[in-house]
Amino acid sequence: MKIDPILSAIIDTADAANAAPDDYINPEDGLKYCGKCHTPKEAYFADNPPFCGIDRHPTECKCAAEEKQQREAERHEFERMSHISLLRSEAFRDIPAAAWRFDNASVMTPQLVKAREYAENWDSFSREGIGLLLFGNVGTGKTYAAGCIANALIDRMISVLYVGMSNVVNRMQGNFCADRDSYIKQLMRPDLLILDDLGAERNTSYGKECVFDVVNRRLLSGKPMIITTNITLSAMQKATDLDDRRIYDRILEVCVPILFNGENFRKGNAAENLKKAAELLKSPLS
């Protein structure tokens, strides 16, 4: 049967694209084989008579299929890493926590172990809308633990927003009506919201109203939040101020408290840095 010239040209083009110098025709079946992996680069049409004299079609040999799979895997990994990079840049706008990791912790405290377990069991906690209240003295690792959780989740492509509570209140005080509502919606959007340093914001009625608004709406959204604070659990439970009690009751309703009662790591780091500086100053100038 005579083949149409246009169809013949298309076939020749496809055949040339599917050809390599070492390819050969296997005399046993008459098909083209790859000279590298020795698997077919052609296949016969199944259960169909020849179309316009054509009885076979191009197919991928084993090595071509593996190369394609590798390219797809590399493309997927590139897209995954790009998405993670974007999530990380969006998560840490106020706090430089992008490098904080459980694996990099100088000391794996019991509190960090609990924080890691929270991240590892995120699916269950997220489904139930359960967060954490990390409380304790200054410099005991609350903020670091929250940052480690954030990075562990971001590595799984889970969206996080890590913001300072004082920045939240300042931002809300500077916005009105639609702008304020839009900002609160931004806080509700990520899978996990981390509010750092509760109690550092301005201690005014309006400031407390802003804190309550964010905490309450986050609770109603059903999404978890993590809150760090220097305020003790007993102070929260025994608060007499009505505005404070409204805030603390909402937090304790959905956040599991973890006490950070170890040494002040900031003081330890500062002492170590001063020691290193002193040693450098004693060294002769080059």
CSV table of N, CA and C in Angstrom, one decimal, residues 117-222:
chain,number,residue,atom,x,y,z
A,117,GLU,N,8.0,15.8,68.9
A,117,GLU,CA,6.9,14.8,68.9
A,117,GLU,C,5.6,15.5,68.3
A,118,TYR,N,5.5,16.8,68.7
A,118,TYR,CA,4.3,17.5,68.2
A,118,TYR,C,4.4,17.6,66.6
A,119,ALA,N,5.6,18.0,66.1
A,119,ALA,CA,5.8,18.1,64.7
A,119,ALA,C,5.6,16.7,64.0
A,120,GLU,N,6.1,15.7,64.6
A,120,GLU,CA,6.0,14.4,64.0
A,120,GLU,C,4.6,13.8,64.0
A,121,ASN,N,3.8,14.3,64.9
A,121,ASN,CA,2.4,13.9,65.0
A,121,ASN,C,1.4,15.0,64.5
A,122,TRP,N,1.9,15.8,63.6
A,122,TRP,CA,1.2,17.0,63.2
A,122,TRP,C,-0.2,16.6,62.6
A,123,ASP,N,-0.3,15.6,61.9
A,123,ASP,CA,-1.6,15.3,61.2
A,123,ASP,C,-2.7,15.1,62.3
A,124,SER,N,-2.4,14.4,63.4
A,124,SER,CA,-3.4,14.2,64.4
A,124,SER,C,-3.7,15.5,65.1
A,125,PHE,N,-2.6,16.3,65.5
A,125,PHE,CA,-2.9,17.5,66.2
A,125,PHE,C,-3.6,18.5,65.3
A,126,SER,N,-3.3,18.6,64.0
A,126,SER,CA,-3.9,19.5,63.1
A,126,SER,C,-5.4,19.1,62.9
A,127,ARG,N,-5.7,17.8,62.8
A,127,ARG,CA,-7.1,17.4,62.6
A,127,ARG,C,-7.9,17.8,63.8
A,128,GLU,N,-7.3,17.8,65.0
A,128,GLU,CA,-8.1,18.1,66.2
A,128,GLU,C,-8.0,19.6,66.6
A,129,GLY,N,-7.2,20.4,65.8
A,129,GLY,CA,-7.0,21.8,66.1
A,129,GLY,C,-6.3,22.1,67.4
A,130,ILE,N,-5.4,21.2,67.8
A,130,ILE,CA,-4.6,21.3,69.0
A,130,ILE,C,-3.3,22.0,68.8
A,131,GLY,N,-3.0,23.0,69.6
A,131,GLY,CA,-1.7,23.7,69.5
A,131,GLY,C,-0.9,23.5,70.8
A,132,LEU,N,0.1,24.4,70.9
A,132,LEU,CA,0.9,24.4,72.1
A,132,LEU,C,1.0,25.7,72.8
A,133,LEU,N,1.2,25.7,74.1
A,133,LEU,CA,1.5,26.9,74.8
A,133,LEU,C,2.9,26.7,75.4
A,134,LEU,N,3.9,27.4,74.9
A,134,LEU,CA,5.3,27.2,75.4
A,134,LEU,C,5.5,28.4,76.4
A,135,PHE,N,5.6,28.1,77.7
A,135,PHE,CA,5.8,29.1,78.6
A,135,PHE,C,7.0,28.9,79.6
A,136,GLY,N,7.5,29.9,80.1
A,136,GLY,CA,8.6,29.8,81.0
A,136,GLY,C,9.5,31.1,81.0
A,137,ASN,N,10.6,31.0,81.7
A,137,ASN,CA,11.4,32.2,81.9
A,137,ASN,C,12.1,32.6,80.6
A,138,VAL,N,12.6,33.8,80.6
A,138,VAL,CA,13.3,34.3,79.4
A,138,VAL,C,14.5,33.5,79.1
A,139,GLY,N,14.7,33.2,77.8
A,139,GLY,CA,16.0,32.6,77.3
A,139,GLY,C,16.0,31.1,77.5
A,140,THR,N,14.9,30.4,77.8
A,140,THR,CA,14.9,29.0,78.0
A,140,THR,C,14.6,28.2,76.8
A,141,GLY,N,14.5,28.8,75.6
A,141,GLY,CA,14.4,28.0,74.4
A,141,GLY,C,13.0,27.9,73.8
A,142,LYS,N,12.0,28.7,74.3
A,142,LYS,CA,10.7,28.6,73.8
A,142,LYS,C,10.6,29.0,72.3
A,143,THR,N,11.2,30.2,72.0
A,143,THR,CA,11.1,30.7,70.6
A,143,THR,C,11.8,29.7,69.7
A,144,TYR,N,13.0,29.2,70.1
A,144,TYR,CA,13.7,28.3,69.3
A,144,TYR,C,12.9,27.0,69.1
A,145,ALA,N,12.3,26.5,70.1
A,145,ALA,CA,11.5,25.3,69.9
A,145,ALA,C,10.3,25.5,68.9
A,146,ALA,N,9.7,26.6,69.0
A,146,ALA,CA,8.6,27.0,68.0
A,146,ALA,C,9.2,27.0,66.6
A,147,GLY,N,10.4,27.6,66.5
A,147,GLY,CA,11.0,27.7,65.2
A,147,GLY,C,11.4,26.4,64.6
A,148,CYS,N,11.8,25.5,65.5
A,148,CYS,CA,12.1,24.1,65.0
A,148,CYS,C,10.9,23.4,64.5
A,149,ILE,N,9.8,23.6,65.2
A,149,ILE,CA,8.5,23.0,64.8
A,149,ILE,C,8.1,23.5,63.4
A,150,ALA,N,8.3,24.9,63.3
A,150,ALA,CA,7.9,25.5,62.0
A,150,ALA,C,8.7,24.9,60.9
A,151,ASN,N,10.0,24.8,61.0
A,151,ASN,CA,10.9,24.3,59.9
A,151,ASN,C,10.6,22.9,59.6
A,152,ALA,N,10.3,22.1,60.6
A,152,ALA,CA,10.0,20.6,60.4
A,152,ALA,C,8.7,20.5,59.6
A,153,LEU,N,7.8,21.4,59.9
A,153,LEU,CA,6.5,21.3,59.1
A,153,LEU,C,6.7,21.9,57.7
A,154,ILE,N,7.4,22.9,57.6
A,154,ILE,CA,7.7,23.5,56.3
A,154,ILE,C,8.4,22.5,55.3
A,155,ASP,N,9.3,21.7,55.9
A,155,ASP,CA,9.9,20.7,55.1
A,155,ASP,C,8.9,19.7,54.5
A,156,ARG,N,7.8,19.6,55.2
A,156,ARG,CA,6.7,18.7,54.7
A,156,ARG,C,5.7,19.5,53.8
A,157,MET,N,6.1,20.7,53.5
A,157,MET,CA,5.2,21.6,52.6
A,157,MET,C,3.9,22.0,53.3
A,158,ILE,N,4.0,22.2,54.7
A,158,ILE,CA,2.9,22.7,55.4
A,158,ILE,C,3.1,24.2,55.7
A,159,SER,N,2.1,25.0,55.5
A,159,SER,CA,2.3,26.4,55.6
A,159,SER,C,2.3,26.8,57.1
A,160,VAL,N,3.2,27.8,57.4
A,160,VAL,CA,3.4,28.3,58.7
A,160,VAL,C,3.5,29.8,58.7
A,161,LEU,N,3.0,30.5,59.7
A,161,LEU,CA,3.3,31.9,59.8
A,161,LEU,C,3.8,32.1,61.2
A,162,TYR,N,5.0,32.7,61.4
A,162,TYR,CA,5.6,32.9,62.7
A,162,TYR,C,5.7,34.4,62.9
A,163,VAL,N,5.0,35.0,63.8
A,163,VAL,CA,4.9,36.4,64.0
A,163,VAL,C,5.0,36.7,65.5
A,164,GLY,N,5.6,37.9,65.8
A,164,GLY,CA,5.7,38.4,67.2
A,164,GLY,C,4.3,39.0,67.5
A,165,MET,N,3.9,38.7,68.7
A,165,MET,CA,2.6,39.2,69.2
A,165,MET,C,2.6,40.7,69.2
A,166,SER,N,3.6,41.4,69.6
A,166,SER,CA,3.7,42.8,69.6
A,166,SER,C,3.5,43.4,68.2
A,167,ASN,N,4.2,42.7,67.2
A,167,ASN,CA,4.0,43.2,65.8
A,167,ASN,C,2.6,43.0,65.3
A,168,VAL,N,2.0,41.9,65.7
A,168,VAL,CA,0.6,41.7,65.4
A,168,VAL,C,-0.3,42.9,65.9
A,169,VAL,N,-0.1,43.2,67.2
A,169,VAL,CA,-1.0,44.3,67.8
A,169,VAL,C,-0.6,45.6,67.1
A,170,ASN,N,0.6,45.9,66.9
A,170,ASN,CA,1.0,47.2,66.3
A,170,ASN,C,0.4,47.3,64.9
A,171,ARG,N,0.4,46.2,64.1
A,171,ARG,CA,-0.1,46.1,62.8
A,171,ARG,C,-1.6,46.4,62.8
A,172,MET,N,-2.3,45.7,63.8
A,172,MET,CA,-3.7,45.9,63.8
A,172,MET,C,-4.1,47.3,64.3
A,173,GLN,N,-3.3,47.9,65.2
A,173,GLN,CA,-3.6,49.3,65.6
A,173,GLN,C,-3.4,50.3,64.5
A,174,GLY,N,-2.6,49.9,63.5
A,174,GLY,CA,-2.3,50.8,62.4
A,174,GLY,C,-3.3,50.7,61.3
A,175,ASN,N,-4.1,49.6,61.3
A,175,ASN,CA,-5.1,49.4,60.3
A,175,ASN,C,-6.5,49.6,60.8
A,176,PHE,N,-7.4,49.9,59.9
A,176,PHE,CA,-8.8,50.1,60.2
A,176,PHE,C,-9.7,49.4,59.3
A,177,CYS,N,-10.8,48.9,59.9
A,177,CYS,CA,-11.9,48.3,59.1
A,177,CYS,C,-11.4,47.2,58.2
A,178,ALA,N,-11.5,47.5,56.8
A,178,ALA,CA,-11.2,46.5,55.8
A,178,ALA,C,-9.8,46.1,55.9
A,179,ASP,N,-8.8,47.0,56.2
A,179,ASP,CA,-7.4,46.6,56.2
A,179,ASP,C,-7.1,45.7,57.4
A,180,ARG,N,-7.8,46.0,58.5
A,180,ARG,CA,-7.6,45.2,59.7
A,180,ARG,C,-8.1,43.8,59.5
A,181,ASP,N,-9.3,43.7,58.9
A,181,ASP,CA,-9.9,42.4,58.6
A,181,ASP,C,-9.1,41.6,57.6
A,182,SER,N,-8.5,42.3,56.6
A,182,SER,CA,-7.7,41.6,55.7
A,182,SER,C,-6.5,41.0,56.3
A,183,TYR,N,-5.9,41.8,57.3
A,183,TYR,CA,-4.7,41.3,58.0
A,183,TYR,C,-5.0,40.1,58.8
A,184,ILE,N,-6.1,40.1,59.5
A,184,ILE,CA,-6.5,39.0,60.4
A,184,ILE,C,-6.7,37.8,59.5
A,185,LYS,N,-7.3,37.9,58.3
A,185,LYS,CA,-7.5,36.8,57.4
A,185,LYS,C,-6.1,36.2,57.0
A,186,GLN,N,-5.1,37.1,56.8
A,186,GLN,CA,-3.8,36.6,56.5
A,186,GLN,C,-3.3,35.7,57.7
A,187,LEU,N,-3.6,36.1,58.9
A,187,LEU,CA,-3.2,35.3,60.1
A,187,LEU,C,-3.9,33.9,60.1
A,188,MET,N,-5.1,33.9,59.6
A,188,MET,CA,-5.9,32.7,59.7
A,188,MET,C,-5.5,31.7,58.5
A,189,ARG,N,-4.9,32.2,57.5
A,189,ARG,CA,-4.7,31.4,56.3
A,189,ARG,C,-3.7,30.2,56.5
A,190,PRO,N,-2.5,30.3,57.1
A,190,PRO,CA,-1.6,29.2,57.2
A,190,PRO,C,-2.1,28.1,58.0
A,191,ASP,N,-1.6,26.9,57.8
A,191,ASP,CA,-2.0,25.7,58.5
A,191,ASP,C,-1.6,25.8,60.0
A,192,LEU,N,-0.5,26.5,60.3
A,192,LEU,CA,-0.1,26.7,61.7
A,192,LEU,C,0.3,28.2,61.9
A,193,LEU,N,-0.2,28.8,62.9
A,193,LEU,CA,0.1,30.1,63.3
A,193,LEU,C,0.9,30.1,64.6
A,194,ILE,N,2.1,30.7,64.6
A,194,ILE,CA,2.9,30.8,65.8
A,194,ILE,C,2.9,32.3,66.2
A,195,LEU,N,2.4,32.5,67.4
A,195,LEU,CA,2.4,33.9,68.0
A,195,LEU,C,3.5,33.9,69.1
A,196,ASP,N,4.5,34.6,68.9
A,196,ASP,CA,5.7,34.6,69.8
A,196,ASP,C,5.6,35.8,70.8
A,197,ASP,N,5.9,35.4,72.0
A,197,ASP,CA,6.1,36.4,73.1
A,197,ASP,C,4.8,37.1,73.5
A,198,LEU,N,3.8,36.3,73.8
A,198,LEU,CA,2.5,36.9,74.4
A,198,LEU,C,2.9,37.6,75.7
A,199,GLY,N,2.4,38.8,75.8
A,199,GLY,CA,2.6,39.6,77.0
A,199,GLY,C,3.6,40.8,76.7
A,200,ALA,N,4.3,40.7,75.6
A,200,ALA,CA,5.3,41.7,75.2
A,200,ALA,C,4.6,42.9,74.5
A,201,GLU,N,3.3,42.7,74.1
A,201,GLU,CA,2.6,43.8,73.4
A,201,GLU,C,2.2,44.8,74.4
A,202,ARG,N,1.7,45.9,73.9
A,202,ARG,CA,1.2,47.0,74.8
A,202,ARG,C,0.1,46.6,75.7
A,203,ASN,N,0.2,46.9,77.0
A,203,ASN,CA,-0.8,46.4,77.9
A,203,ASN,C,-1.9,47.5,78.0
A,204,THR,N,-2.7,47.6,77.0
A,204,THR,CA,-3.8,48.5,76.9
A,204,THR,C,-5.1,47.7,76.6
A,205,SER,N,-6.2,48.3,76.9
A,205,SER,CA,-7.5,47.7,76.6
A,205,SER,C,-7.6,47.3,75.1
A,206,TYR,N,-7.2,48.3,74.3
A,206,TYR,CA,-7.2,48.0,72.8
A,206,TYR,C,-6.3,46.9,72.4
A,207,GLY,N,-5.1,46.9,73.0
A,207,GLY,CA,-4.1,45.9,72.7
A,207,GLY,C,-4.6,44.5,73.1
A,208,LYS,N,-5.3,44.4,74.2
A,208,LYS,CA,-5.8,43.1,74.7
A,208,LYS,C,-7.0,42.7,73.8
A,209,GLU,N,-7.7,43.7,73.3
A,209,GLU,CA,-8.8,43.4,72.4
A,209,GLU,C,-8.3,42.8,71.1
A,210,CYS,N,-7.1,43.4,70.6
A,210,CYS,CA,-6.5,42.8,69.4
A,210,CYS,C,-6.0,41.4,69.6
A,211,VAL,N,-5.4,41.1,70.7
A,211,VAL,CA,-4.9,39.8,71.0
A,211,VAL,C,-6.1,38.8,71.1
A,212,PHE,N,-7.2,39.2,71.8
A,212,PHE,CA,-8.3,38.3,71.9
A,212,PHE,C,-8.9,38.1,70.5
A,213,ASP,N,-9.0,39.1,69.7
A,213,ASP,CA,-9.6,38.9,68.4
A,213,ASP,C,-8.8,37.9,67.6
A,214,VAL,N,-7.5,38.0,67.6
A,214,VAL,CA,-6.7,37.0,66.8
A,214,VAL,C,-6.8,35.6,67.4
A,215,VAL,N,-6.6,35.5,68.7
A,215,VAL,CA,-6.7,34.2,69.3
A,215,VAL,C,-8.1,33.5,69.2
A,216,ASN,N,-9.1,34.3,69.4
A,216,ASN,CA,-10.5,33.8,69.3
A,216,ASN,C,-10.8,33.3,67.8
A,217,ARG,N,-10.4,34.1,66.9
A,217,ARG,CA,-10.7,33.8,65.5
A,217,ARG,C,-9.9,32.6,65.0
A,218,ARG,N,-8.7,32.5,65.5
A,218,ARG,CA,-7.9,31.3,65.2
A,218,ARG,C,-8.5,30.1,65.8
A,219,LEU,N,-9.0,30.2,67.0
A,219,LEU,CA,-9.6,29.0,67.6
A,219,LEU,C,-10.9,28.6,66.8
A,220,LEU,N,-11.7,29.6,66.4
A,220,LEU,CA,-12.9,29.3,65.6
A,220,LEU,C,-12.6,28.7,64.3
A,221,SER,N,-11.4,29.1,63.7
A,221,SER,CA,-11.0,28.5,62.4
A,221,SER,C,-10.8,27.0,62.5
A,222,GLY,N,-10.5,26.5,63.7
A,222,GLY,CA,-10.2,25.1,63.8
A,222,GLY,C,-8.8,24.7,63.5
